[in-house]
CSV table of C-alpha atoms and ligand atoms in Angstrom, one decimal:
chain,number,residue,atom,x,y,z
R,1,MET,CA,8.0,-0.7,-24.9
R,2,ALA,CA,11.4,-0.5,-23.8
R,3,ASP,CA,14.1,-1.9,-21.7
R,4,ALA,CA,13.9,-0.2,-18.7
R,5,ARG,CA,16.5,-1.0,-16.8
R,6,SER,CA,18.5,2.0,-17.0
R,7,SER,CA,17.0,5.2,-15.2
R,8,ASP,CA,17.0,7.5,-18.2
R,9,THR,CA,14.7,5.5,-19.5
R,10,VAL,CA,12.7,4.8,-16.4
R,11,HIS,CA,12.2,8.5,-15.7
R,12,ALA,CA,10.9,8.5,-19.4
R,13,LEU,CA,8.4,6.2,-18.7
R,14,LEU,CA,7.4,7.3,-15.5
R,15,LYS,CA,6.3,10.8,-17.2
R,16,ARG,CA,3.8,9.0,-19.0
R,17,ILE,CA,1.7,8.3,-15.3
R,18,ASP,CA,0.9,11.6,-13.7
R,19,HIS,CA,0.5,9.3,-10.2
R,20,ASP,CA,1.2,12.6,-7.9
R,21,ARG,CA,-2.6,13.3,-8.2
R,22,TYR,CA,-3.4,10.6,-6.1
R,23,ARG,CA,-1.4,12.0,-3.8
R,24,VAL,CA,-3.0,13.4,-0.4
R,25,ARG,CA,-1.6,17.0,0.7
R,26,PRO,CA,-1.2,16.8,4.1
R,27,GLY,CA,-4.7,18.2,5.9
R,28,GLN,CA,-6.5,18.3,2.3
R,29,ARG,CA,-10.2,17.0,3.1
R,30,LEU,CA,-11.2,14.3,1.4
R,31,ASP,CA,-14.5,13.0,-0.2
R,32,LEU,CA,-14.2,10.2,-1.0
R,33,ALA,CA,-17.8,9.6,-2.6
R,34,ARG,CA,-16.1,11.8,-5.4
R,35,ILE,CA,-13.3,10.3,-6.1
R,36,ASP,CA,-14.1,8.1,-9.7
R,37,PRO,CA,-12.6,4.8,-8.6
R,38,GLU,CA,-13.0,4.2,-12.2
R,39,ASP,CA,-10.5,6.6,-13.1
R,40,ASN,CA,-7.9,5.4,-15.5
R,41,GLY,CA,-6.2,8.6,-15.5
R,42,ASP,CA,-4.4,9.2,-19.5
R,43,PHE,CA,-5.5,6.1,-20.1
R,44,SER,CA,-8.7,5.8,-20.7
R,45,GLY,CA,-9.6,3.5,-23.5
R,46,ARG,CA,-5.7,2.3,-23.6
R,47,ARG,CA,-5.5,-0.7,-21.4
R,48,ASP,CA,-2.7,-2.3,-23.6
R,49,ASP,CA,-0.5,0.4,-23.1
R,50,ALA,CA,-1.2,0.5,-19.5
R,51,GLU,CA,-0.1,-3.0,-19.4
R,52,ALA,CA,2.7,-3.1,-21.1
R,53,LEU,CA,4.2,0.1,-19.2
R,54,PHE,CA,3.3,-2.1,-16.5
R,55,ALA,CA,5.3,-4.7,-17.3
R,56,ALA,CA,8.2,-2.3,-18.1
R,57,LEU,CA,7.8,-0.5,-14.7
R,58,ASN,CA,7.6,-3.8,-12.8
R,59,ASP,CA,10.9,-5.2,-14.1
R,60,ARG,CA,12.7,-2.3,-13.1
R,61,LEU,CA,10.8,-2.6,-10.0
R,62,GLU,CA,12.9,-6.0,-9.8
R,63,ALA,CA,16.0,-4.7,-10.3
R,64,LEU,CA,15.7,-1.7,-7.9
R,65,GLN,CA,14.2,-4.2,-5.4
R,66,GLU,CA,17.9,-6.6,-5.9
R,67,LEU,CA,19.9,-3.4,-5.7
R,68,LEU,CA,18.0,-2.8,-2.2
R,69,PHE,CA,19.3,-5.5,-1.2
R,70,ALA,CA,22.5,-5.2,-1.7
R,71,GLU,CA,23.2,-1.9,-0.3
R,72,GLY,CA,21.5,-2.6,2.8
R,73,LYS,CA,20.8,1.2,3.4
R,74,HIS,CA,17.5,1.4,3.0
R,75,ARG,CA,13.9,0.2,4.2
R,76,ILE,CA,10.9,0.7,2.8
R,77,LEU,CA,7.6,0.5,4.2
R,78,VAL,CA,4.3,0.0,2.1
R,79,VAL,CA,1.0,0.2,4.5
R,80,LEU,CA,-1.8,-1.3,1.8
R,81,GLN,CA,-5.8,-0.6,3.7
R,82,ALA,CA,-9.4,-1.2,1.6
R,83,MET,CA,-12.3,-2.4,1.9
R,84,ASP,CA,-13.5,-6.2,1.5
R,85,CYS,CA,-12.6,-7.1,-1.9
R,86,GLY,CA,-10.5,-3.5,-2.6
R,87,GLY,CA,-7.6,-5.5,-4.2
R,88,LYS,CA,-4.7,-5.7,-1.3
R,89,ASP,CA,-3.6,-9.4,-1.8
R,90,GLY,CA,-4.0,-8.5,-6.1
R,91,VAL,CA,-1.6,-5.3,-5.5
R,92,ILE,CA,1.1,-8.3,-3.8
R,93,ARG,CA,0.5,-10.7,-6.1
R,94,ARG,CA,1.0,-8.4,-9.0
R,95,VAL,CA,2.8,-5.4,-8.4
R,96,PHE,CA,5.5,-7.0,-6.9
R,97,ASP,CA,5.7,-10.2,-9.0
R,98,GLY,CA,8.8,-11.3,-10.0
R,99,VAL,CA,10.8,-9.7,-6.6
R,100,ASN,CA,13.4,-11.5,-4.9
R,101,PRO,CA,10.7,-12.9,-2.0
R,102,ALA,CA,14.0,-13.2,0.1
R,103,GLY,CA,14.2,-9.2,0.8
R,104,VAL,CA,10.5,-8.4,1.1
R,105,ASP,CA,7.8,-9.3,3.9
R,106,VAL,CA,3.9,-9.1,4.0
R,107,ALA,CA,2.8,-8.8,7.8
R,108,SER,CA,-0.7,-9.1,8.2
R,109,PHE,CA,-3.0,-7.9,10.3
R,110,LYS,CA,-5.6,-9.6,11.6
R,111,VAL,CA,-8.4,-9.4,14.9
R,112,PRO,CA,-5.7,-8.4,17.7
R,113,THR,CA,-5.1,-11.2,20.0
R,114,GLU,CA,-5.5,-11.1,23.8
R,115,VAL,CA,-1.6,-10.5,24.5
R,116,GLU,CA,-1.6,-7.6,21.0
R,117,LEU,CA,-5.0,-6.4,22.8
R,118,ALA,CA,-3.3,-6.4,26.5
R,119,HIS,CA,-0.6,-3.9,25.0
R,120,ASP,CA,-0.9,-0.6,23.4
R,121,TYR,CA,-1.9,-1.3,19.6
R,122,LEU,CA,1.4,-0.1,18.3
R,123,TRP,CA,3.3,-2.3,20.1
R,124,ARG,CA,2.8,-5.7,17.7
R,125,VAL,CA,3.3,-3.3,14.7
R,126,HIS,CA,6.9,-1.9,15.3
R,127,PRO,CA,8.7,-5.4,15.4
R,128,HIS,CA,8.2,-6.4,12.0
R,129,VAL,CA,8.8,-2.6,9.7
R,130,PRO,CA,11.9,-3.8,7.3
R,131,ALA,CA,15.1,-3.4,8.2
R,132,ASN,CA,18.0,-2.1,6.5
R,133,GLY,CA,17.4,-3.5,2.4
R,134,LYS,CA,14.4,-4.7,3.1
R,135,MET,CA,10.7,-3.9,1.9
R,136,VAL,CA,8.1,-5.4,4.4
R,137,ILE,CA,4.1,-4.1,3.1
R,138,PHE,CA,1.1,-4.1,5.9
R,139,ASN,CA,-1.4,-5.8,4.7
R,140,ARG,CA,-4.4,-4.0,6.8
R,141,SER,CA,-1.8,-2.1,9.3
R,142,HIS,CA,-2.5,0.3,12.6
R,143,TYR,CA,-4.7,2.2,10.6
R,144,GLU,CA,-7.3,-0.6,11.6
R,145,ASP,CA,-7.0,1.6,15.4
R,146,VAL,CA,-8.9,4.2,13.9
R,147,LEU,CA,-11.2,2.5,10.9
R,148,VAL,CA,-12.7,-0.7,12.3
R,149,VAL,CA,-11.9,0.2,16.2
R,150,ARG,CA,-13.5,3.3,15.2
R,151,VAL,CA,-16.7,2.1,13.4
R,152,LEU,CA,-17.2,-0.7,15.6
R,153,GLU,CA,-16.8,1.6,18.6
R,154,LEU,CA,-14.2,-1.0,20.3
R,155,VAL,CA,-12.2,1.5,22.0
R,156,PRO,CA,-14.3,5.2,22.9
R,157,GLU,CA,-14.2,7.9,21.1
R,158,ALA,CA,-11.7,10.1,23.3
R,159,ARG,CA,-8.7,6.8,23.2
R,160,TRP,CA,-8.8,6.8,19.0
R,161,ARG,CA,-8.7,10.0,18.6
R,162,LYS,CA,-5.4,10.7,20.2
R,163,ARG,CA,-4.6,8.3,17.9
R,164,TYR,CA,-4.0,10.1,14.9
R,165,ASP,CA,-1.2,12.3,16.5
R,166,HIS,CA,0.6,8.6,17.6
R,167,ILE,CA,0.4,7.4,14.0
R,168,ARG,CA,1.8,10.5,12.6
R,169,ALA,CA,4.8,10.3,15.5
R,170,PHE,CA,5.3,6.5,15.2
R,171,GLU,CA,5.4,6.7,11.3
R,172,GLN,CA,7.9,10.2,11.3
R,173,LEU,CA,10.2,8.1,13.9
R,174,LEU,CA,10.3,5.7,11.1
R,175,VAL,CA,10.9,7.8,8.5
R,176,ASP,CA,13.8,9.6,10.5
R,177,GLU,CA,15.4,6.8,11.0
R,178,GLY,CA,15.5,5.7,7.2
R,179,THR,CA,13.2,4.5,6.2
R,180,THR,CA,10.6,5.2,3.6
R,181,VAL,CA,7.2,5.1,4.2
R,182,LEU,CA,4.3,4.8,0.7
R,183,LYS,CA,0.5,4.3,2.1
R,184,PHE,CA,-1.8,3.0,0.0
R,185,TYR,CA,-6.3,3.3,-0.1
R,186,LEU,CA,-6.8,1.4,-2.5
R,187,HIS,CA,-10.8,2.5,-3.8
R,188,ILE,CA,-13.4,0.9,-5.0
R,189,SER,CA,-17.0,1.8,-5.3
R,190,LYS,CA,-19.8,0.2,-3.3
R,191,ASP,CA,-21.1,-1.5,-6.1
R,192,GLU,CA,-18.1,-3.3,-7.6
R,193,GLN,CA,-16.9,-4.6,-4.0
R,194,ALA,CA,-20.6,-6.3,-4.3
R,195,LYS,CA,-19.2,-7.8,-7.6
R,196,ARG,CA,-16.8,-9.1,-5.8
R,197,LEU,CA,-17.8,-10.2,-2.8
R,198,GLN,CA,-20.4,-12.3,-5.2
R,199,GLU,CA,-17.8,-13.7,-7.3
R,200,ARG,CA,-16.2,-14.6,-4.1
R,201,LEU,CA,-18.9,-16.3,-3.3
R,202,ASP,CA,-19.6,-18.3,-6.7
R,203,ASP,CA,-16.1,-19.3,-7.4
R,204,PRO,CA,-15.3,-22.7,-5.2
R,205,GLU,CA,-11.4,-21.5,-5.0
R,206,LYS,CA,-12.2,-18.4,-3.5
R,207,ARG,CA,-15.1,-19.6,-1.5
R,208,TRP,CA,-12.8,-19.3,1.8
R,209,LYS,CA,-12.0,-16.2,2.0
R,210,PHE,CA,-15.3,-15.2,2.3
R,211,ARG,CA,-16.7,-13.8,6.0
R,212,LEU,CA,-20.1,-13.2,7.3
R,213,GLY,CA,-18.7,-10.0,8.7
R,214,ASP,CA,-17.7,-8.5,5.2
R,215,LEU,CA,-21.4,-8.3,5.2
R,216,ALA,CA,-21.1,-6.0,8.5
R,217,ALA,CA,-19.0,-4.2,7.2
R,218,ARG,CA,-20.7,-3.3,3.8
R,219,LYS,CA,-23.6,-2.2,6.1
R,220,ALA,CA,-21.2,0.3,8.0
R,221,TRP,CA,-19.7,1.8,4.1
R,222,ASP,CA,-20.9,4.9,4.8
R,223,ALA,CA,-19.3,5.1,8.8
R,224,TYR,CA,-15.8,3.2,7.0
R,225,MET,CA,-16.1,6.3,4.5
R,226,ALA,CA,-16.1,8.5,6.8
R,227,ALA,CA,-13.1,7.1,8.9
R,228,TYR,CA,-11.1,6.5,5.9
R,229,GLU,CA,-11.5,10.5,4.9
R,230,GLU,CA,-10.6,11.5,8.5
R,231,ALA,CA,-7.1,9.0,8.1
R,232,LEU,CA,-6.4,9.7,6.0
R,233,THR,CA,-6.6,13.9,5.9
R,234,ARG,CA,-5.1,14.1,9.3
R,235,THR,CA,-2.0,11.2,8.4
R,236,SER,CA,-0.8,11.8,5.3
R,237,THR,CA,2.0,14.0,5.3
R,238,ASP,CA,5.2,15.3,3.3
R,239,ASP,CA,7.5,12.3,4.5
R,240,ALA,CA,3.9,9.7,4.2
R,241,PRO,CA,2.1,10.0,2.2
R,242,TRP,CA,-1.3,8.7,1.2
R,243,TYR,CA,-2.1,7.6,-2.4
R,244,VAL,CA,-5.9,7.2,-3.0
R,245,ILE,CA,-5.2,4.8,-5.7
R,246,PRO,CA,-8.0,4.3,-8.2
R,247,ALA,CA,-8.3,0.2,-7.8
R,248,ASN,CA,-12.1,-0.2,-9.9
R,249,ASP,CA,-10.1,-1.3,-12.8
R,250,LYS,CA,-7.1,-3.6,-11.3
R,251,TRP,CA,-4.7,-2.5,-14.4
R,252,TYR,CA,-4.9,0.8,-13.7
R,253,ARG,CA,-4.4,0.2,-9.6
R,254,ASP,CA,-1.6,-2.0,-10.4
R,255,LEU,CA,0.0,0.7,-12.8
R,256,VAL,CA,-0.4,3.8,-10.5
R,257,CYS,CA,0.9,1.4,-7.2
R,258,VAL,CA,4.0,0.6,-9.2
R,259,ALA,CA,4.7,3.9,-11.0
R,260,ILE,CA,4.7,5.1,-7.3
R,261,LEU,CA,6.7,2.6,-6.1
R,262,VAL,CA,9.6,2.9,-8.4
R,263,ASP,CA,9.4,6.9,-8.4
R,264,ALA,CA,10.3,6.7,-4.6
R,265,LEU,CA,12.6,3.9,-5.0
R,266,GLU,CA,14.5,5.7,-8.0
R,267,ARG,CA,15.1,8.8,-5.7
R,268,LEU,CA,17.1,7.4,-3.3
R,269,GLU,CA,20.3,7.6,-6.0
R,270,MET,CA,20.7,3.7,-4.8
R,271,ARG,CA,24.1,2.0,-5.8
R,272,PHE,CA,25.9,-1.9,-6.1
R,273,PRO,CA,28.4,-1.8,-3.0
R,274,PRO,CA,31.9,-1.6,-3.8
R,275,VAL,CA,33.5,-4.7,-4.8
R,276,GLU,CA,36.1,-6.1,-2.2
R,277,ALA,CA,39.2,-4.6,-2.4
R,278,GLY,CA,41.9,-6.8,-4.7
R,279,THR,CA,38.5,-8.4,-6.5
R,280,GLU,CA,39.8,-7.1,-10.1
R,281,GLY,CA,41.5,-9.6,-11.9
R,282,VAL,CA,40.6,-12.4,-9.8
R,283,VAL,CA,39.4,-15.6,-12.2
R,284,ILE,CA,38.0,-18.5,-11.2
R,285,ASP,CA,40.1,-22.0,-12.3
R,286,ALA,CA,38.3,-24.0,-14.4
V,301,LIG,P1,-8.0,-9.8,5.1
V,301,LIG,O1,-9.4,-9.2,4.7
V,301,LIG,O2,-7.6,-8.3,5.5
V,301,LIG,O3,-7.8,-10.7,3.8
V,301,LIG,P2,-9.1,-10.9,7.4
V,301,LIG,O4,-10.4,-11.6,6.2
V,301,LIG,O5,-8.4,-11.9,8.4
V,301,LIG,O6,-7.9,-10.8,5.9
V,301,LIG,O7,-9.7,-10.0,7.9
V,301,LIG,C1,-9.0,-8.9,9.1
V,301,LIG,C2,-10.1,-8.5,10.0
V,301,LIG,O8,-8.9,-8.0,10.9
V,301,LIG,C3,-10.9,-7.6,9.6
V,301,LIG,O9,-12.3,-7.2,9.2
V,301,LIG,C4,-10.2,-6.0,10.6
V,301,LIG,O10,-11.2,-5.4,9.9
V,301,LIG,C5,-9.3,-6.8,11.6
V,301,LIG,N1,-9.0,-6.0,12.5
V,301,LIG,C6,-7.5,-5.7,11.7
V,301,LIG,N2,-6.8,-5.3,13.1
V,301,LIG,C7,-7.7,-4.6,13.6
V,301,LIG,C8,-8.1,-4.3,15.2
V,301,LIG,N3,-6.4,-3.5,16.0
V,301,LIG,N4,-9.2,-3.6,15.4
V,301,LIG,C9,-10.0,-5.2,15.7
V,301,LIG,N5,-10.3,-5.5,14.0
V,301,LIG,C10,-9.1,-5.6,12.8
């Protein structure tokens, strides 16, 4: 696989994967049951090829993140949402493998605490958005407030229904102030979830991740799908798009995610900052 250090090479590599087909158009109605979680795009039967391409793009992501940090002008927010076992942790581990931990933070949003519940639902989220030069990954997010909250009826519909507008406005604020916002829904099938939950239970090193609540969420699969469909339709914008990532095959999921990230970062046309005046010709005494 070609070395992806130059922009021209990267553009050639990115052309090999049509990630835009997974972007949700603003207002696009979704029927997740009709979107194939096993889709391998143009890489069907070509896993080795996909993995080589992934490795090259992952290298490039590493370089772009250094540039982001050095330039210190842009901010990147990646929102990850999925059903249990959808692969959020896997994406964080594999797609961001090799990036400098000093420039990347992961914010995980769990069941809100009493203090968090005593505020509006965006209160706990805003402090975690990225600063200049930083990349932040949301492992779950403010979207839980129109997903689990809707399915479990934790607040009345009249209240959660207004949240799509809040969320769009909140994300637009971030974008207008210089943040790139990318949102990934990792789409697995109900069968694939069963397989992964069972593997989790059977593996002593993974069993700790299992929650009985996961079974309740699985029972409400259709309600969650309806909640996702509406959330994605109503909050995918040109500036803060959602992507439905086919995620049954982890290697393809990771390839699509890294391609979207690299493409978005390339578009920022970042440059290393100029060296301090007087640096030219400096030689360090031995
Ligand atoms: P994960 O599944 O992300 O690895 P956990 O097993 O700790 O992590 O699950 C986090 C739980 O917190 C999920 O069940 C999720 O639905 C729940 N949660 C997150 N945000 C909210 C919220 N705003 N209201 C209620 N529950 C929430």
